[in-house]
XYZ file of C-alpha atoms in Angstrom:
460
model
C 26.837 78.617 67.345
C 27.356 75.344 69.234
C 30.943 76.267 69.923
C 29.892 79.548 71.420
C 27.250 77.890 73.571
C 29.705 75.170 74.628
C 32.105 77.878 75.849
C 29.474 79.607 77.923
C 27.717 76.530 79.367
C 28.923 74.770 82.505
C 26.393 71.899 82.181
C 23.375 70.830 80.155
C 20.891 71.968 82.759
C 22.323 75.441 82.898
C 22.313 75.674 79.105
C 18.600 74.826 78.900
C 17.814 77.357 81.593
C 19.774 79.986 79.762
C 17.943 79.512 76.466
C 14.580 79.275 78.177
C 15.082 82.426 80.165
C 16.312 84.446 77.182
C 13.503 85.506 74.867
C 16.023 87.143 72.583
C 17.606 83.827 71.615
C 16.182 81.411 68.980
C 14.404 78.422 70.447
C 14.962 75.601 67.945
C 13.781 72.175 69.034
C 16.608 70.398 67.214
C 19.227 72.363 69.065
C 17.559 71.860 72.381
C 17.282 68.172 71.781
C 21.025 67.928 71.303
C 21.597 69.047 74.864
C 18.746 67.158 76.468
C 20.355 63.873 75.417
C 23.538 64.652 77.411
C 23.646 63.671 81.045
C 25.942 65.235 83.611
C 28.215 62.199 83.526
C 28.457 62.294 79.718
C 29.355 65.946 79.903
C 32.231 65.373 82.339
C 33.573 62.426 80.287
C 33.508 64.579 77.169
C 35.464 67.396 78.809
C 37.972 64.976 80.389
C 38.733 63.390 77.010
C 39.364 66.812 75.500
C 41.740 67.666 78.357
C 43.692 64.405 77.887
C 44.001 64.994 74.140
C 45.277 68.515 74.750
C 47.885 67.304 77.243
C 49.007 64.513 74.921
C 49.514 66.855 72.029
C 51.416 69.254 74.268
C 53.716 66.463 75.502
C 54.371 65.275 71.947
C 55.293 68.788 70.899
C 57.619 69.090 73.904
C 59.637 65.932 73.290
C 59.558 66.210 69.511
C 61.906 69.234 69.500
C 65.608 68.341 69.936
C 67.608 69.754 72.911
C 69.577 72.904 72.045
C 73.360 72.714 72.714
C 74.761 74.781 75.640
C 76.158 78.201 74.717
C 79.942 78.356 74.241
C 81.979 79.754 77.166
C 82.433 83.487 77.035
C 85.965 84.631 76.262
C 87.545 88.067 76.663
C 90.470 89.802 75.069
C 93.639 90.166 77.194
C 93.808 93.070 79.633
C 94.190 96.268 77.590
C 96.531 97.690 80.251
C 99.017 94.917 81.122
C 98.087 92.058 78.748
C 97.341 89.743 81.690
C 94.329 87.390 81.565
C 91.155 89.474 81.477
C 88.278 88.817 83.865
C 85.740 90.811 81.841
C 84.927 94.362 80.808
C 85.577 96.835 83.590
C 85.067 100.601 83.329
C 84.737 100.376 79.566
C 87.568 98.051 78.536
C 88.681 94.442 78.869
C 90.834 94.346 82.007
C 92.252 91.992 84.617
C 91.259 92.089 88.282
C 94.520 93.801 89.250
C 94.185 96.719 86.844
C 90.466 97.021 87.599
C 91.147 97.412 91.321
C 94.122 99.732 90.780
C 92.085 102.049 88.540
C 89.128 102.089 90.932
C 91.285 102.964 93.956
C 93.217 105.617 92.046
C 90.056 107.382 90.859
C 88.053 107.083 94.077
C 90.928 108.404 96.209
C 92.079 111.006 93.642
C 95.607 109.613 93.818
C 98.493 111.653 92.390
C 101.461 109.554 91.312
C 104.967 110.508 90.184
C 107.121 108.742 87.604
C 110.800 108.662 88.536
C 111.920 107.995 84.985
C 110.713 109.550 81.735
C 106.916 109.074 82.074
C 107.071 106.277 79.518
C 107.576 103.090 81.538
C 106.743 99.711 80.031
C 103.569 98.331 81.614
C 103.015 94.587 81.447
C 102.111 91.735 83.772
C 105.540 91.798 85.431
C 106.276 95.536 85.569
C 102.793 96.936 86.225
C 103.463 97.481 89.955
C 106.735 99.339 89.437
C 105.366 102.698 88.269
C 101.889 103.714 89.395
C 101.946 106.916 87.359
C 102.551 105.203 84.016
C 100.109 102.434 84.888
C 97.328 104.947 85.533
C 98.122 106.782 82.302
C 97.986 103.439 80.493
C 94.533 102.813 82.007
C 93.249 106.116 80.631
C 94.897 105.496 77.255
C 93.241 102.077 77.062
C 89.842 103.723 77.501
C 88.995 103.299 81.183
C 86.455 105.918 82.277
C 86.302 107.906 85.514
C 82.550 108.261 85.073
C 82.126 104.487 85.075
C 83.839 104.309 88.463
C 81.525 106.965 89.923
C 78.407 105.370 88.417
C 79.345 101.918 89.611
C 80.106 103.300 93.055
C 76.665 104.911 93.309
C 74.995 101.707 92.118
C 76.968 99.641 94.617
C 76.006 101.955 97.467
C 72.345 101.749 96.479
C 72.489 97.954 96.446
C 74.219 97.911 99.811
C 71.631 100.256 101.318
C 68.841 98.029 100.027
C 70.494 94.962 101.488
C 70.987 96.743 104.802
C 67.291 97.586 104.985
C 66.394 93.974 104.326
C 68.720 92.768 107.038
C 67.237 95.195 109.543
C 63.809 93.643 108.993
C 65.083 90.238 110.031
C 65.060 89.712 113.766
C 67.864 87.185 113.776
C 70.608 87.867 116.333
C 73.818 89.318 114.907
C 77.226 87.961 115.786
C 80.327 90.149 115.607
C 83.275 88.352 114.028
C 86.675 89.822 114.894
C 89.556 88.709 112.701
C 92.695 87.769 114.548
C 96.169 88.285 113.128
C 99.193 86.460 114.452
C 102.775 86.659 113.234
C 104.454 83.413 112.289
C 107.729 82.579 113.982
C 109.657 83.700 110.900
C 107.795 87.008 110.579
C 108.059 87.574 114.321
C 111.832 87.257 114.059
C 111.893 89.757 111.179
C 109.791 92.255 113.138
C 112.023 91.922 116.185
C 115.240 92.416 114.187
C 113.900 95.415 112.259
C 112.581 97.081 115.413
C 115.899 96.604 117.220
C 117.887 97.906 114.243
C 115.641 100.963 113.996
C 115.874 101.836 117.686
C 119.636 101.355 117.850
C 120.243 103.610 114.849
C 117.529 106.173 115.585
C 116.814 107.104 119.225
C 113.257 108.166 119.981
C 112.276 111.702 120.878
C 111.890 110.897 124.565
C 115.493 109.601 124.702
C 116.988 112.853 123.458
C 117.973 115.866 125.507
C 116.512 118.723 123.503
C 118.394 121.962 123.004
C 117.656 124.962 120.808
C 119.445 127.872 119.157
C 118.384 131.448 118.512
C 120.163 131.628 115.167
C 117.912 133.163 112.447
C 114.725 132.090 114.174
C 112.602 135.081 113.191
C 112.600 135.465 109.410
C 113.344 133.244 106.456
C 116.553 133.904 104.579
C 118.237 132.088 101.718
C 120.803 130.302 103.900
C 122.173 130.625 107.426
C 125.761 129.363 107.148
C 126.005 128.606 110.862
C 122.884 126.452 110.762
C 124.040 124.860 107.502
C 127.351 123.781 109.023
C 125.526 122.185 111.953
C 122.896 120.593 109.731
C 125.429 119.129 107.268
C 127.400 117.630 110.152
C 124.257 115.977 111.558
C 123.123 114.843 108.099
C 126.396 113.005 107.513
C 126.005 111.149 110.811
C 122.393 110.300 109.963
C 123.402 108.843 106.592
C 125.958 106.603 108.296
C 123.222 105.369 110.648
C 120.935 104.653 107.699
C 123.710 102.516 106.184
C 124.022 100.672 109.487
C 120.263 100.098 109.570
C 120.297 98.816 105.980
C 122.981 96.241 106.739
C 120.726 94.788 109.439
C 117.690 94.383 107.193
C 117.316 90.608 106.643
C 118.884 89.569 103.337
C 120.214 93.005 102.370
C 123.903 92.102 102.632
C 123.227 89.013 100.505
C 122.632 91.244 97.477
C 125.455 92.298 95.194
C 127.485 95.294 96.353
C 126.275 97.265 93.337
C 122.628 96.604 94.194
C 123.211 97.473 97.855
C 124.656 100.838 96.860
C 121.924 101.447 94.295
C 119.215 100.799 96.881
C 120.925 102.959 99.494
C 121.358 105.901 97.126
C 117.735 105.635 96.013
C 116.140 105.247 99.458
C 118.463 107.215 101.731
C 116.568 110.497 101.457
C 113.229 108.675 101.841
C 114.375 107.180 105.139
C 115.964 110.409 106.391
C 112.751 112.363 105.765
C 110.610 109.671 107.380
C 112.838 109.659 110.441
C 112.968 113.409 110.990
C 109.198 113.684 110.470
C 108.546 111.214 113.293
C 110.285 113.725 115.585
C 107.824 116.492 114.760
C 106.254 118.418 117.663
C 103.063 120.042 116.327
C 102.409 122.316 119.322
C 105.711 124.142 118.792
C 106.030 123.373 115.060
C 109.563 122.052 115.572
C 111.644 119.047 114.555
C 114.398 117.425 116.599
C 117.589 115.957 115.148
C 119.500 112.951 116.466
C 121.737 114.923 118.827
C 118.742 116.722 120.377
C 119.004 119.937 118.336
C 115.453 121.256 117.975
C 114.749 123.736 115.182
C 111.658 125.700 114.240
C 110.167 125.657 110.760
C 111.924 128.932 109.907
C 115.290 127.672 111.163
C 115.005 124.445 109.175
C 114.261 126.516 106.077
C 117.356 128.634 106.708
C 119.512 125.570 107.495
C 119.283 124.402 103.890
C 115.832 122.888 103.340
C 114.678 126.046 101.552
C 111.511 125.570 99.452
C 111.329 121.931 100.553
C 110.520 122.948 104.144
C 106.738 123.313 103.983
C 106.307 120.062 102.066
C 108.298 118.186 104.721
C 106.286 119.721 107.573
C 103.016 118.913 105.790
C 104.076 115.290 105.494
C 105.001 115.252 109.191
C 101.515 116.486 110.048
C 99.978 113.716 107.939
C 101.919 111.093 109.895
C 100.453 112.164 113.243
C 96.978 110.544 112.842
C 98.638 107.233 111.945
C 100.335 107.076 115.371
C 103.114 104.858 114.051
C 105.375 103.226 116.613
C 109.058 102.314 116.252
C 108.256 98.905 114.755
C 106.047 100.352 112.023
C 108.544 103.127 111.261
C 111.339 100.575 111.005
C 109.351 98.232 108.759
C 108.288 101.102 106.505
C 111.931 102.229 106.251
C 112.993 98.694 105.316
C 110.239 98.472 102.676
C 111.437 101.775 101.194
C 114.960 100.383 101.086
C 114.354 97.029 99.368
C 112.173 98.146 96.456
C 112.578 96.128 93.281
C 111.460 99.012 91.047
C 114.636 101.051 91.602
C 116.527 101.909 88.453
C 119.711 100.060 87.392
C 119.322 97.068 89.719
C 121.247 93.988 88.638
C 118.867 91.523 90.315
C 115.498 93.222 90.914
C 113.720 89.894 91.428
C 115.896 89.123 94.462
C 115.071 92.526 95.916
C 111.349 91.887 95.483
C 111.705 88.564 97.299
C 113.254 90.417 100.259
C 110.410 92.936 100.321
C 107.529 90.429 100.413
C 107.944 89.239 104.043
C 108.430 92.854 105.163
C 105.090 93.824 103.615
C 103.369 90.838 105.206
C 104.926 91.598 108.585
C 103.802 95.240 108.476
C 100.271 94.220 107.453
C 99.837 91.687 110.255
C 101.530 93.844 112.889
C 99.480 96.919 111.967
C 96.167 95.028 112.011
C 97.016 93.267 115.249
C 97.896 96.598 116.857
C 94.673 98.213 115.583
C 92.086 95.425 115.114
C 89.249 97.917 114.611
C 91.128 99.859 111.895
C 91.749 97.452 108.979
C 92.550 100.295 106.562
C 95.517 101.532 108.560
C 97.975 99.247 106.765
C 97.243 100.615 103.248
C 97.312 104.165 104.642
C 100.770 103.584 106.092
C 101.984 101.937 102.905
C 100.749 104.801 100.728
C 103.155 107.145 102.534
C 105.937 105.657 100.408
C 104.483 107.501 97.407
C 104.589 110.787 99.334
C 108.151 110.117 100.455
C 109.321 109.512 96.902
C 107.709 112.735 95.744
C 109.496 114.703 98.477
C 112.781 112.933 97.735
C 112.587 113.916 94.077
C 112.233 117.551 95.151
C 115.043 117.013 97.678
C 117.440 115.907 94.935
C 116.655 119.121 93.066
C 117.265 121.118 96.240
C 120.751 119.599 96.637
C 121.687 120.925 93.197
C 120.642 124.508 94.027
C 122.220 124.236 97.464
C 125.622 123.608 95.900
C 125.455 127.094 94.409
C 124.463 128.719 97.725
C 127.100 127.304 100.062
C 130.583 128.862 99.941
C 132.543 125.603 100.047
C 132.009 122.120 98.723
C 129.217 119.774 99.699
C 130.188 117.140 102.294
C 131.173 114.098 100.197
C 128.752 111.582 101.716
C 125.792 113.965 101.352
C 126.732 114.729 97.763
C 127.031 111.055 96.909
C 123.837 109.909 98.599
C 121.575 112.784 97.638
C 122.800 113.959 94.258
C 120.210 114.280 91.507
C 119.487 111.237 89.360
C 119.946 113.304 86.239
C 123.577 113.957 87.149
C 124.082 110.234 87.716
C 122.712 109.469 84.270
C 125.014 112.038 82.664
C 127.990 110.602 84.482
C 127.029 107.086 83.447
C 126.777 108.118 79.799
C 130.151 109.840 80.002
C 131.764 106.720 81.446
C 130.256 104.554 78.724
C 131.711 106.873 76.093
C 135.120 106.660 77.763
C 134.996 102.867 77.843
C 134.014 102.782 74.193
C 136.904 105.078 73.218
C 139.642 103.659 75.447
C 138.342 100.110 75.993
C 138.844 100.377 79.757
C 136.994 98.744 82.621
C 133.994 100.496 84.181
C 134.814 103.378 86.499
C 131.516 103.585 88.372
C 133.159 101.912 91.388
C 135.083 105.149 91.958
C 131.831 107.093 91.956
C 130.483 104.779 94.649
C 133.714 104.570 96.613
C 132.336 106.403 99.635
C 129.344 104.073 99.912
C 131.540 101.042 99.320
C 133.768 102.159 102.173
C 130.868 101.988 104.623
C 129.453 98.744 103.209
C 132.625 96.710 102.624
C 134.436 97.582 105.835
C 133.429 96.155 109.174
C 132.674 99.631 110.466
C 129.148 98.735 111.612
C 129.585 95.012 112.221
């Protein structure tokens, strides 16, 4: 009972008043006397001593328990995609930052990649950038989830919106920071050389005197032999100019002759398509060749492009919003040329070293030219994927074209644009011959036409 009364009472006087005013409570003299003997000062001293005892016991309990050791550092399994060092679990699996970003971009932008081998490339820390198709398939096989990308994107947008609202409430003045990009002396020299090489081997549309022809301009047919003869003549000249351009790319002639030819054969059609598509006139739906010959979409189809025509014109239309100038076209052509992921290279690492400053130069030049459009550089760079897809279809078209033309294919066109499958068959045949006869490799004869243009001082 005393405990209960002690809890309710604030002081002795109030306790006596409470019991006196409550007829329902027992009025025992002994109990009342207990409280009458306590003064206000005694009451405060009593409560203070209880408080000190409580604090002392709490402090003893606090320091009596030993300190717990820190938790061990968290470790993750290697990246499930490329076996690089993992930075955590991303989109459902343990992955590195590179594969996490690659998977997110591929899913968010609905990217469609093409493998130029057998859809079974080895993906590891070194080779993961060589085949985007196989890398994406490896991401899915490892367990990465599209849904996780979408969910994380929605969550990120919600967080950003919340942060934006908070910032709007603050009345602090905002300062606009504009990043500046400047080319180093070395990169500036590379840009200047590439731009000059591009212009001297590929005159711009305004420099050409356009002329047209009425040949088969109305309806599509399988092949117009007159247009084919003209087109094949121009194509041969264009290939020679691509070789000249390649020889002026910094470091290209320092590669082995075999690697130079391999890179030229692999990238020639990429560069030819990129060049002709920059001479697209959308109002008339025409393209202009290097001598000024301007053909309509139907005429280009009949000249030999066939089913490849619409895909080429679509790509040309996609280039228009980018508004690429000669420098950007030249740098993109050079990047297409020196790609370390080409098949059968003897020294791919040296090729990759040549490509790095070209990529950096294009990035800085593009951002300096369009400071308010930071995403223009990746958009330009992604066109390489489209070019390779068109080139793969172009190699197939060359095979069918051989059966449509009455004579033989011009030798330089056949050598530069023949299908990779035929090259592989020829390579296997030569290996069998060497095994049977123990003779030296004969692939130099296959590449004799290219070697003629590279070894001689024709373009020096």
